[in-house]
Amino acid sequence: PLKWPSKWWFGDEEDLPKTKTNKYIRVGLADKLGIGVDEEIEAPISREIKARIDWGVINGFRFVLACYVMFMHIGSNTSWGNFDNLRGWPWHVHCFFTLGGFSMASPMNPSIKKKFSYFLARIGNMYPMYTMALFLGLINLLVVCRPSTFDPEFHWDGQPDDKSRGFFCEGTPATKTSWWGSLILTIISYIFGVAVTPIWSLSWFMGYYLWFSSMYYQCLAIFPATYNYFLTKRKQTRFLIKIMLGLQGLNAVILVASWVAMKNGPSYNHYNSETGEAVEDPDEYDNAYGSDPVVYNAVILSFYLFPPFWTIYFIIGGVLAFIYDAYRPAERHNAWIWGYVADACTLIQIALSITLIYQPKYDDPEQTRWFRPSDADYIGDSSTVGCLWDNLAG
């Protein structure tokens, strides 16, 4: 077949090494031409057969998770009827991080020599789409929030007349009275992908859910070092299982401790705790700076947007990739058993979903919602405590 050279060299033919019979000496010729392979980036040729992975199934599962994300955010709390109860079980976010770690580690590539270059390359693939999302988010923000619609009177919570005021905006917790300060800090925070704890207090939620990208950028930053470490432990199945169980235990401890510490967080008193009716008088709200509801809401939001807590799921996914590589269930004679295990997990998810759909709505004070503690099963409770339980349950 016709071949085209990938590199060109121009020079004097007499400079090339030759034998006495005027034939080129091929050994070392590449170095003489200055086109030798960089030893630092040269990947050793491996003839090892890697574990068989059905990437079509993984991509299909990722699509299901994406659909769940859209379901979580399309419409109001009354748009889906009792199906809205499923929004109290957001297991998809945790799966996204776990699946990300598994997908990145599964190819079992050689160790990553240039960690920062690897990080920049990964970010480079994602950043154009992220930039487009930021651009669209900024347009939407400026339509609603302009100097003419800016209100320097900052509130930590929503007010009864917010829906009837038309376009308006307030400052960030750090720049309560400055529109320009809030805008500039918001743009800087999102450009660098750091709109998480503790930077959330400096910026508006321009994309609201762009925090996910900020979390994932941290996962990419720690991946090279994490991957290189576990690569040295490859095939050590018992060690990897212990690490995975340890991470699962650490995650459980963090979740339980956070719930015990914050489950009694008071609400802003937007709803009457006995009747569930909305409180229309803002003077009855408990939203003064430094009040218990403000402090609890700020702490819960900081907990939710604290990147290391989400990184645990990403690392668990990477460890599972090494366990899968060591065990290789798809290549064993009893591979069919794991098909039944997967089907059982799916049926359990469906059964729990049906159970949640058929439970009472959160706005009925006479009913008790299943699988939810009393501190988070009623509209009169603190909304952030309810959201905290949702994500712990997920």
CSV table of C-alpha atoms in Angstrom, one decimal:
chain,number,residue,atom,x,y,z
A,1,PRO,CA,0.0,0.0,0.0
A,2,LEU,CA,1.0,3.6,-0.6
A,3,LYS,CA,2.7,5.1,2.5
A,4,TRP,CA,3.2,8.8,3.2
A,5,PRO,CA,6.1,9.9,5.4
A,6,SER,CA,5.0,11.4,8.8
A,7,LYS,CA,8.3,13.4,9.2
A,8,TRP,CA,10.6,15.1,6.7
A,9,TRP,CA,14.3,15.7,7.0
A,10,PHE,CA,16.4,18.1,4.9
A,11,GLY,CA,20.2,18.0,4.9
A,12,ASP,CA,23.3,16.9,3.2
A,13,GLU,CA,23.4,13.2,2.3
A,14,GLU,CA,27.1,13.1,3.2
A,15,ASP,CA,26.1,13.7,6.8
A,16,LEU,CA,24.3,10.4,7.1
A,17,PRO,CA,26.2,7.4,8.5
A,18,LYS,CA,27.1,4.9,5.8
A,19,THR,CA,29.1,1.6,5.5
A,20,LYS,CA,32.1,1.2,3.3
A,21,THR,CA,29.8,-0.1,0.6
A,22,ASN,CA,27.9,3.2,0.7
A,23,LYS,CA,24.8,1.7,2.4
A,24,TYR,CA,23.0,3.6,5.2
A,25,ILE,CA,23.6,2.4,8.7
A,26,ARG,CA,20.1,2.2,10.1
A,27,VAL,CA,21.1,1.6,13.7
A,28,GLY,CA,21.0,5.0,15.4
A,29,LEU,CA,19.8,6.7,12.1
A,30,ALA,CA,16.7,8.1,13.8
A,31,ASP,CA,18.8,9.8,16.5
A,32,LYS,CA,21.1,11.2,13.8
A,33,LEU,CA,18.1,12.7,12.0
A,34,GLY,CA,16.8,14.1,15.3
A,35,ILE,CA,13.5,12.2,15.1
A,36,GLY,CA,14.1,9.7,17.9
A,37,VAL,CA,11.3,8.7,20.2
A,38,ASP,CA,11.2,10.6,23.5
A,39,GLU,CA,11.9,7.9,26.1
A,40,GLU,CA,9.8,9.8,28.7
A,41,ILE,CA,6.6,9.5,26.7
A,42,GLU,CA,7.3,6.2,24.9
A,43,ALA,CA,4.8,3.6,26.1
A,44,PRO,CA,6.2,0.1,26.5
A,45,ILE,CA,4.6,-2.3,24.1
A,46,SER,CA,2.5,-4.7,26.1
A,47,ARG,CA,1.2,-8.0,24.8
A,48,GLU,CA,-0.9,-8.6,27.9
A,49,ILE,CA,-4.6,-9.3,27.2
A,50,LYS,CA,-6.7,-6.8,29.1
A,51,ALA,CA,-9.9,-7.6,30.9
A,52,ARG,CA,-13.0,-7.7,28.6
A,53,ILE,CA,-15.4,-4.8,29.2
A,54,ASP,CA,-18.7,-4.2,27.5
A,55,TRP,CA,-18.4,-0.5,26.9
A,56,GLY,CA,-21.8,-0.5,25.2
A,57,VAL,CA,-23.4,-1.5,28.5
A,58,ILE,CA,-21.5,1.2,30.4
A,59,ASN,CA,-22.5,3.9,27.8
A,60,GLY,CA,-26.1,2.7,28.0
A,61,PHE,CA,-26.0,3.0,31.8
A,62,ARG,CA,-24.5,6.5,31.5
A,63,PHE,CA,-27.4,7.5,29.2
A,64,VAL,CA,-29.9,6.3,31.9
A,65,LEU,CA,-28.1,8.4,34.5
A,66,ALA,CA,-28.3,11.4,32.1
A,67,CYS,CA,-32.1,10.9,31.7
A,68,TYR,CA,-32.4,10.7,35.5
A,69,VAL,CA,-30.6,14.1,35.7
A,70,MET,CA,-33.1,15.6,33.3
A,71,PHE,CA,-36.0,14.2,35.2
A,72,MET,CA,-34.6,15.7,38.5
A,73,HIS,CA,-34.6,19.2,37.1
A,74,ILE,CA,-37.4,19.5,34.6
A,75,GLY,CA,-40.6,21.0,36.0
A,76,SER,CA,-41.7,22.0,39.5
A,77,ASN,CA,-42.3,19.9,42.6
A,78,THR,CA,-45.9,19.4,41.3
A,79,SER,CA,-45.1,18.6,37.7
A,80,TRP,CA,-44.8,14.8,38.1
A,81,GLY,CA,-47.3,14.0,40.8
A,82,ASN,CA,-46.1,11.2,43.1
A,83,PHE,CA,-43.2,10.5,40.7
A,84,ASP,CA,-41.7,13.6,42.3
A,85,ASN,CA,-40.9,11.4,45.3
A,86,LEU,CA,-38.1,9.9,43.3
A,87,ARG,CA,-36.3,13.2,43.5
A,88,GLY,CA,-35.7,12.4,47.1
A,89,TRP,CA,-33.5,9.5,46.0
A,90,PRO,CA,-30.8,11.0,43.8
A,91,TRP,CA,-28.5,8.0,43.5
A,92,HIS,CA,-27.5,8.9,40.0
A,93,VAL,CA,-25.0,11.7,41.0
A,94,HIS,CA,-23.0,9.2,43.1
A,95,CYS,CA,-23.0,6.7,40.3
A,96,PHE,CA,-21.7,9.3,37.8
A,97,PHE,CA,-18.6,9.8,39.9
A,98,THR,CA,-18.1,6.1,40.5
A,99,LEU,CA,-18.6,5.3,36.9
A,100,GLY,CA,-16.1,8.1,36.0
A,101,GLY,CA,-13.4,6.6,38.1
A,102,PHE,CA,-14.1,3.1,36.8
A,103,SER,CA,-14.0,4.2,33.1
A,104,MET,CA,-10.8,6.1,33.5
A,105,ALA,CA,-8.9,3.3,35.3
A,106,SER,CA,-10.3,0.3,33.4
A,107,PRO,CA,-8.0,0.5,30.3
A,108,MET,CA,-5.1,-0.3,32.6
A,109,ASN,CA,-2.7,2.0,30.6
A,110,PRO,CA,0.9,2.5,31.6
A,111,SER,CA,1.8,4.7,34.5
A,112,ILE,CA,1.3,8.4,33.9
A,113,LYS,CA,4.7,10.1,33.8
A,114,LYS,CA,3.7,13.7,33.1
A,115,LYS,CA,0.8,14.2,35.6
A,116,PHE,CA,0.1,17.8,34.9
A,117,SER,CA,0.2,17.4,31.1
A,118,TYR,CA,-2.2,14.5,31.5
A,119,PHE,CA,-4.5,16.7,33.6
A,120,LEU,CA,-4.4,19.5,31.0
A,121,ALA,CA,-5.1,17.1,28.2
A,122,ARG,CA,-8.2,15.8,30.0
A,123,ILE,CA,-9.4,19.3,30.8
A,124,GLY,CA,-8.8,20.3,27.2
A,125,ASN,CA,-11.3,17.7,26.0
A,126,MET,CA,-14.0,18.9,28.4
A,127,TYR,CA,-13.4,22.6,28.6
A,128,PRO,CA,-14.8,23.8,25.2
A,129,MET,CA,-18.2,22.4,26.1
A,130,TYR,CA,-17.9,23.8,29.6
A,131,THR,CA,-17.0,27.2,28.1
A,132,MET,CA,-20.1,27.1,25.9
A,133,ALA,CA,-22.2,26.4,29.0
A,134,LEU,CA,-20.6,29.3,30.8
A,135,PHE,CA,-21.3,31.6,27.9
A,136,LEU,CA,-25.0,30.6,27.7
A,137,GLY,CA,-25.3,30.8,31.5
A,138,LEU,CA,-23.7,34.3,31.5
A,139,ILE,CA,-26.2,35.5,28.9
A,140,ASN,CA,-29.1,34.2,30.9
A,141,LEU,CA,-27.7,35.8,34.1
A,142,LEU,CA,-27.3,39.2,32.4
A,143,VAL,CA,-30.8,39.1,31.1
A,144,VAL,CA,-32.1,38.8,34.6
A,145,CYS,CA,-29.4,40.5,36.7
A,146,ARG,CA,-28.3,43.9,35.5
A,147,PRO,CA,-27.3,47.0,37.4
A,148,SER,CA,-30.8,48.3,36.9
A,149,THR,CA,-32.3,45.2,38.5
A,150,PHE,CA,-29.8,44.8,41.2
A,151,ASP,CA,-31.1,45.0,44.8
A,152,PRO,CA,-28.4,45.8,47.4
A,153,GLU,CA,-30.6,44.5,50.2
A,154,PHE,CA,-29.3,41.0,50.6
A,155,HIS,CA,-31.4,38.1,51.9
A,156,TRP,CA,-30.2,34.6,52.7
A,157,ASP,CA,-33.6,33.1,51.8
A,158,GLY,CA,-36.5,33.7,49.3
A,159,GLN,CA,-39.1,36.4,50.1
A,160,PRO,CA,-42.9,36.2,49.6
A,161,ASP,CA,-42.9,38.8,46.8
A,162,ASP,CA,-40.0,37.3,44.8
A,163,LYS,CA,-42.2,35.8,42.2
A,164,SER,CA,-44.1,39.1,41.6
A,165,ARG,CA,-41.2,41.4,41.5
A,166,GLY,CA,-40.1,40.7,37.9
A,167,PHE,CA,-36.4,40.5,37.1
A,168,PHE,CA,-34.2,41.2,40.1
A,169,CYS,CA,-31.1,39.9,41.7
A,170,GLU,CA,-29.1,40.4,45.0
A,171,GLY,CA,-25.4,40.2,45.7
A,172,THR,CA,-23.3,37.2,46.8
A,173,PRO,CA,-22.7,36.6,50.5
A,174,ALA,CA,-19.3,38.1,50.1
A,175,THR,CA,-20.3,41.1,48.0
A,176,LYS,CA,-23.8,41.9,49.2
A,177,THR,CA,-24.1,45.4,47.9
A,178,SER,CA,-21.9,45.3,44.8
A,179,TRP,CA,-23.2,44.2,41.4
A,180,TRP,CA,-19.8,44.5,39.7
A,181,GLY,CA,-18.0,42.7,42.5
A,182,SER,CA,-20.5,39.8,42.4
A,183,LEU,CA,-20.3,39.6,38.6
A,184,ILE,CA,-16.5,39.7,38.4
A,185,LEU,CA,-16.0,37.1,41.2
A,186,THR,CA,-18.6,34.9,39.6
A,187,ILE,CA,-16.9,34.9,36.2
A,188,ILE,CA,-13.5,34.2,37.7
A,189,SER,CA,-14.8,31.4,39.9
A,190,TYR,CA,-16.4,29.6,37.0
A,191,ILE,CA,-13.6,30.2,34.5
A,192,PHE,CA,-11.3,28.3,36.9
A,193,GLY,CA,-13.9,25.8,37.8
A,194,VAL,CA,-13.8,26.4,41.5
A,195,ALA,CA,-17.4,27.4,42.3
A,196,VAL,CA,-17.5,25.0,45.3
A,197,THR,CA,-16.7,25.2,49.0
A,198,PRO,CA,-15.5,27.7,50.1
A,199,ILE,CA,-15.7,29.8,46.9
A,200,TRP,CA,-19.5,29.5,46.6
A,201,SER,CA,-19.8,32.4,49.0
A,202,LEU,CA,-18.0,34.6,46.4
A,203,SER,CA,-20.2,33.8,43.4
A,204,TRP,CA,-23.7,33.6,42.0
A,205,PHE,CA,-24.9,30.2,40.9
A,206,MET,CA,-24.5,31.1,37.3
A,207,GLY,CA,-25.1,27.6,36.0
A,208,TYR,CA,-26.5,26.3,39.3
A,209,TYR,CA,-25.4,22.7,38.5
A,210,LEU,CA,-22.0,23.6,37.0
A,211,TRP,CA,-20.7,22.7,40.5
A,212,PHE,CA,-20.6,19.1,39.1
A,213,SER,CA,-17.9,20.2,36.6
A,214,SER,CA,-15.8,21.8,39.4
A,215,MET,CA,-16.0,18.5,41.4
A,216,TYR,CA,-15.0,16.4,38.4
A,217,TYR,CA,-12.0,18.7,37.7
A,218,GLN,CA,-10.7,17.9,41.1
A,219,CYS,CA,-11.2,14.2,40.4
A,220,LEU,CA,-9.1,14.6,37.2
A,221,ALA,CA,-6.4,16.4,39.2
A,222,ILE,CA,-5.9,13.6,41.7
A,223,PHE,CA,-6.4,10.7,39.2
A,224,PRO,CA,-2.8,10.5,37.9
A,225,ALA,CA,-1.2,10.0,41.3
A,226,THR,CA,-4.0,7.8,42.5
A,227,TYR,CA,-3.9,5.6,39.4
A,228,ASN,CA,-0.1,5.3,39.5
A,229,TYR,CA,-0.3,4.1,43.2
A,230,PHE,CA,-3.0,1.4,42.5
A,231,LEU,CA,-1.1,0.3,39.4
A,232,THR,CA,1.7,-0.8,41.7
A,233,LYS,CA,-0.9,-2.9,43.6
A,234,ARG,CA,-2.4,-4.4,40.5
A,235,LYS,CA,-3.5,-8.0,40.8
A,236,GLN,CA,-3.4,-7.8,44.6
A,237,THR,CA,-7.0,-8.6,45.0
A,238,ARG,CA,-7.2,-8.9,48.8
A,239,PHE,CA,-5.5,-5.5,49.3
A,240,LEU,CA,-7.8,-3.8,46.7
A,241,ILE,CA,-10.9,-5.3,48.3
A,242,LYS,CA,-9.8,-4.0,51.7
A,243,ILE,CA,-9.2,-0.5,50.3
A,244,MET,CA,-12.6,-0.6,48.6
A,245,LEU,CA,-14.3,-1.7,51.8
A,246,GLY,CA,-12.4,0.9,53.8
A,247,LEU,CA,-13.5,3.7,51.5
A,248,GLN,CA,-17.1,2.5,51.7
A,249,GLY,CA,-16.8,2.5,55.5
A,250,LEU,CA,-15.3,6.0,55.5
A,251,ASN,CA,-18.1,7.2,53.3
A,252,ALA,CA,-20.7,5.7,55.6
A,253,VAL,CA,-19.1,7.3,58.7
A,254,ILE,CA,-19.1,10.7,57.0
A,255,LEU,CA,-22.7,10.4,56.0
A,256,VAL,CA,-24.0,9.2,59.3
A,257,ALA,CA,-21.9,11.8,61.2
A,258,SER,CA,-23.2,14.7,59.0
A,259,TRP,CA,-26.8,13.6,59.5
A,260,VAL,CA,-26.5,13.3,63.3
A,261,ALA,CA,-24.8,16.7,63.5
A,262,MET,CA,-27.2,18.6,61.2
A,263,LYS,CA,-30.5,16.8,61.2
A,264,ASN,CA,-32.0,19.2,63.8
A,265,GLY,CA,-31.3,22.3,61.7
A,266,PRO,CA,-34.0,24.9,62.1
A,267,SER,CA,-35.9,26.3,59.1
A,268,TYR,CA,-36.4,29.9,58.0
A,269,ASN,CA,-40.0,29.6,59.1
A,270,HIS,CA,-41.4,29.9,55.6
A,271,TYR,CA,-44.0,27.4,56.4
A,272,ASN,CA,-46.0,26.8,59.6
A,273,SER,CA,-44.5,23.7,61.2
A,274,GLU,CA,-48.0,22.5,62.4
A,275,THR,CA,-50.3,23.2,59.4
A,276,GLY,CA,-47.8,23.4,56.5
A,277,GLU,CA,-49.3,26.7,55.3
A,278,ALA,CA,-47.0,29.3,53.9
A,279,VAL,CA,-46.0,32.2,56.1
A,280,GLU,CA,-46.6,35.4,54.2
A,281,ASP,CA,-45.2,38.0,56.6
A,282,PRO,CA,-41.4,38.3,56.2
A,283,ASP,CA,-41.1,39.8,59.7
A,284,GLU,CA,-41.9,36.3,61.0
A,285,TYR,CA,-38.9,34.7,59.1
A,286,ASP,CA,-35.9,33.7,61.1
A,287,ASN,CA,-33.3,34.8,58.6
A,288,ALA,CA,-31.1,37.4,60.3
A,289,TYR,CA,-27.4,37.3,59.6
A,290,GLY,CA,-25.9,34.8,62.1
A,291,SER,CA,-29.2,33.2,63.0
A,292,ASP,CA,-29.4,29.5,63.5
A,293,PRO,CA,-31.2,28.8,60.2
A,294,VAL,CA,-28.6,30.9,58.3
A,295,VAL,CA,-25.7,29.1,59.9
A,296,TYR,CA,-27.2,25.6,59.4
A,297,ASN,CA,-28.0,26.3,55.8
A,298,ALA,CA,-24.5,27.6,55.1
A,299,VAL,CA,-22.9,24.6,56.8
A,300,ILE,CA,-25.1,22.1,54.9
A,301,LEU,CA,-24.4,23.8,51.6
A,302,SER,CA,-20.7,23.8,52.4
A,303,PHE,CA,-20.8,20.1,53.2
A,304,TYR,CA,-22.6,19.3,50.0
A,305,LEU,CA,-20.2,21.3,47.8
A,306,PHE,CA,-17.0,20.1,49.6
A,307,PRO,CA,-15.1,18.3,46.8
A,308,PRO,CA,-13.2,15.7,48.9
A,309,PHE,CA,-16.4,14.1,50.0
A,310,TRP,CA,-17.4,13.5,46.3
A,311,THR,CA,-13.9,12.4,45.4
A,312,ILE,CA,-14.4,9.3,47.6
A,313,TYR,CA,-16.9,7.9,45.0
A,314,PHE,CA,-14.5,8.6,42.2
A,315,ILE,CA,-11.7,6.7,43.9
A,316,ILE,CA,-14.0,3.8,44.7
A,317,GLY,CA,-14.8,3.6,41.0
A,318,GLY,CA,-11.1,3.4,40.2
A,319,VAL,CA,-10.5,0.7,42.8
A,320,LEU,CA,-13.4,-1.3,41.4
A,321,ALA,CA,-11.7,-1.1,38.0
A,322,PHE,CA,-8.6,-2.8,39.5
A,323,ILE,CA,-10.6,-5.4,41.3
A,324,TYR,CA,-12.5,-6.1,38.0
A,325,ASP,CA,-9.1,-6.4,36.2
A,326,ALA,CA,-7.8,-8.8,38.9
A,327,TYR,CA,-10.9,-11.1,39.0
A,328,ARG,CA,-12.1,-10.7,35.4
A,329,PRO,CA,-15.6,-12.2,35.9
A,330,ALA,CA,-16.5,-12.0,32.2
A,331,GLU,CA,-13.7,-14.6,31.4
A,332,ARG,CA,-14.7,-17.2,34.0
A,333,HIS,CA,-16.9,-20.2,33.5
A,334,ASN,CA,-19.4,-18.9,36.0
A,335,ALA,CA,-19.8,-15.5,34.2
A,336,TRP,CA,-23.5,-16.1,34.0
A,337,ILE,CA,-23.8,-15.7,37.8
A,338,TRP,CA,-22.8,-12.1,37.5
A,339,GLY,CA,-25.5,-11.5,35.0
A,340,TYR,CA,-28.0,-12.6,37.6
A,341,VAL,CA,-26.4,-10.4,40.2
A,342,ALA,CA,-26.7,-7.4,37.8
A,343,ASP,CA,-30.4,-8.3,37.1
A,344,ALA,CA,-31.1,-8.5,40.9
A,345,CYS,CA,-29.6,-5.1,41.5
A,346,THR,CA,-31.8,-3.7,38.7
A,347,LEU,CA,-34.9,-5.3,40.2
A,348,ILE,CA,-34.1,-3.9,43.6
A,349,GLN,CA,-33.7,-0.4,42.2
A,350,ILE,CA,-37.1,-0.8,40.4
A,351,ALA,CA,-38.8,-2.1,43.5
A,352,LEU,CA,-37.5,0.7,45.7
A,353,SER,CA,-38.5,3.3,43.0
A,354,ILE,CA,-42.1,1.9,42.9
A,355,THR,CA,-42.3,2.0,46.7
A,356,LEU,CA,-41.2,5.6,46.8
A,357,ILE,CA,-43.7,6.6,44.1
A,358,TYR,CA,-46.6,5.1,46.1
A,359,GLN,CA,-45.7,6.8,49.3
A,360,PRO,CA,-47.6,10.0,50.4
A,361,LYS,CA,-46.4,13.5,49.2
A,362,TYR,CA,-44.3,15.6,51.4
A,363,ASP,CA,-47.0,18.3,51.7
A,364,ASP,CA,-49.5,16.1,53.6
A,365,PRO,CA,-49.1,16.6,57.4
A,366,GLU,CA,-51.3,13.7,58.2
A,367,GLN,CA,-49.2,11.1,56.4
A,368,THR,CA,-45.8,9.7,57.1
A,369,ARG,CA,-43.4,9.2,54.3
A,370,TRP,CA,-41.6,5.9,54.2
A,371,PHE,CA,-37.8,5.6,54.2
A,372,ARG,CA,-37.5,9.1,55.6
A,373,PRO,CA,-36.9,10.2,59.2
A,374,SER,CA,-39.3,12.7,60.7
A,375,ASP,CA,-36.8,15.5,60.5
A,376,ALA,CA,-37.0,15.5,56.7
A,377,ASP,CA,-40.4,14.2,55.7
A,378,TYR,CA,-42.5,17.3,55.9
A,379,ILE,CA,-42.7,20.7,54.1
A,380,GLY,CA,-42.5,22.5,57.4
A,381,ASP,CA,-39.0,21.1,58.1
A,382,SER,CA,-35.9,22.8,57.0
A,383,SER,CA,-35.5,22.4,53.3
A,384,THR,CA,-31.7,22.0,53.5
A,385,VAL,CA,-32.1,19.2,56.0
A,386,GLY,CA,-34.5,17.5,53.6
A,387,CYS,CA,-32.0,17.9,50.7
A,388,LEU,CA,-29.2,16.6,53.0
A,389,TRP,CA,-31.2,13.4,53.7
A,390,ASP,CA,-32.0,13.1,49.9
A,391,ASN,CA,-28.4,13.0,49.1
A,392,LEU,CA,-27.4,10.8,52.0
A,393,ALA,CA,-30.1,8.3,51.0
A,394,GLY,CA,-28.8,8.5,47.4
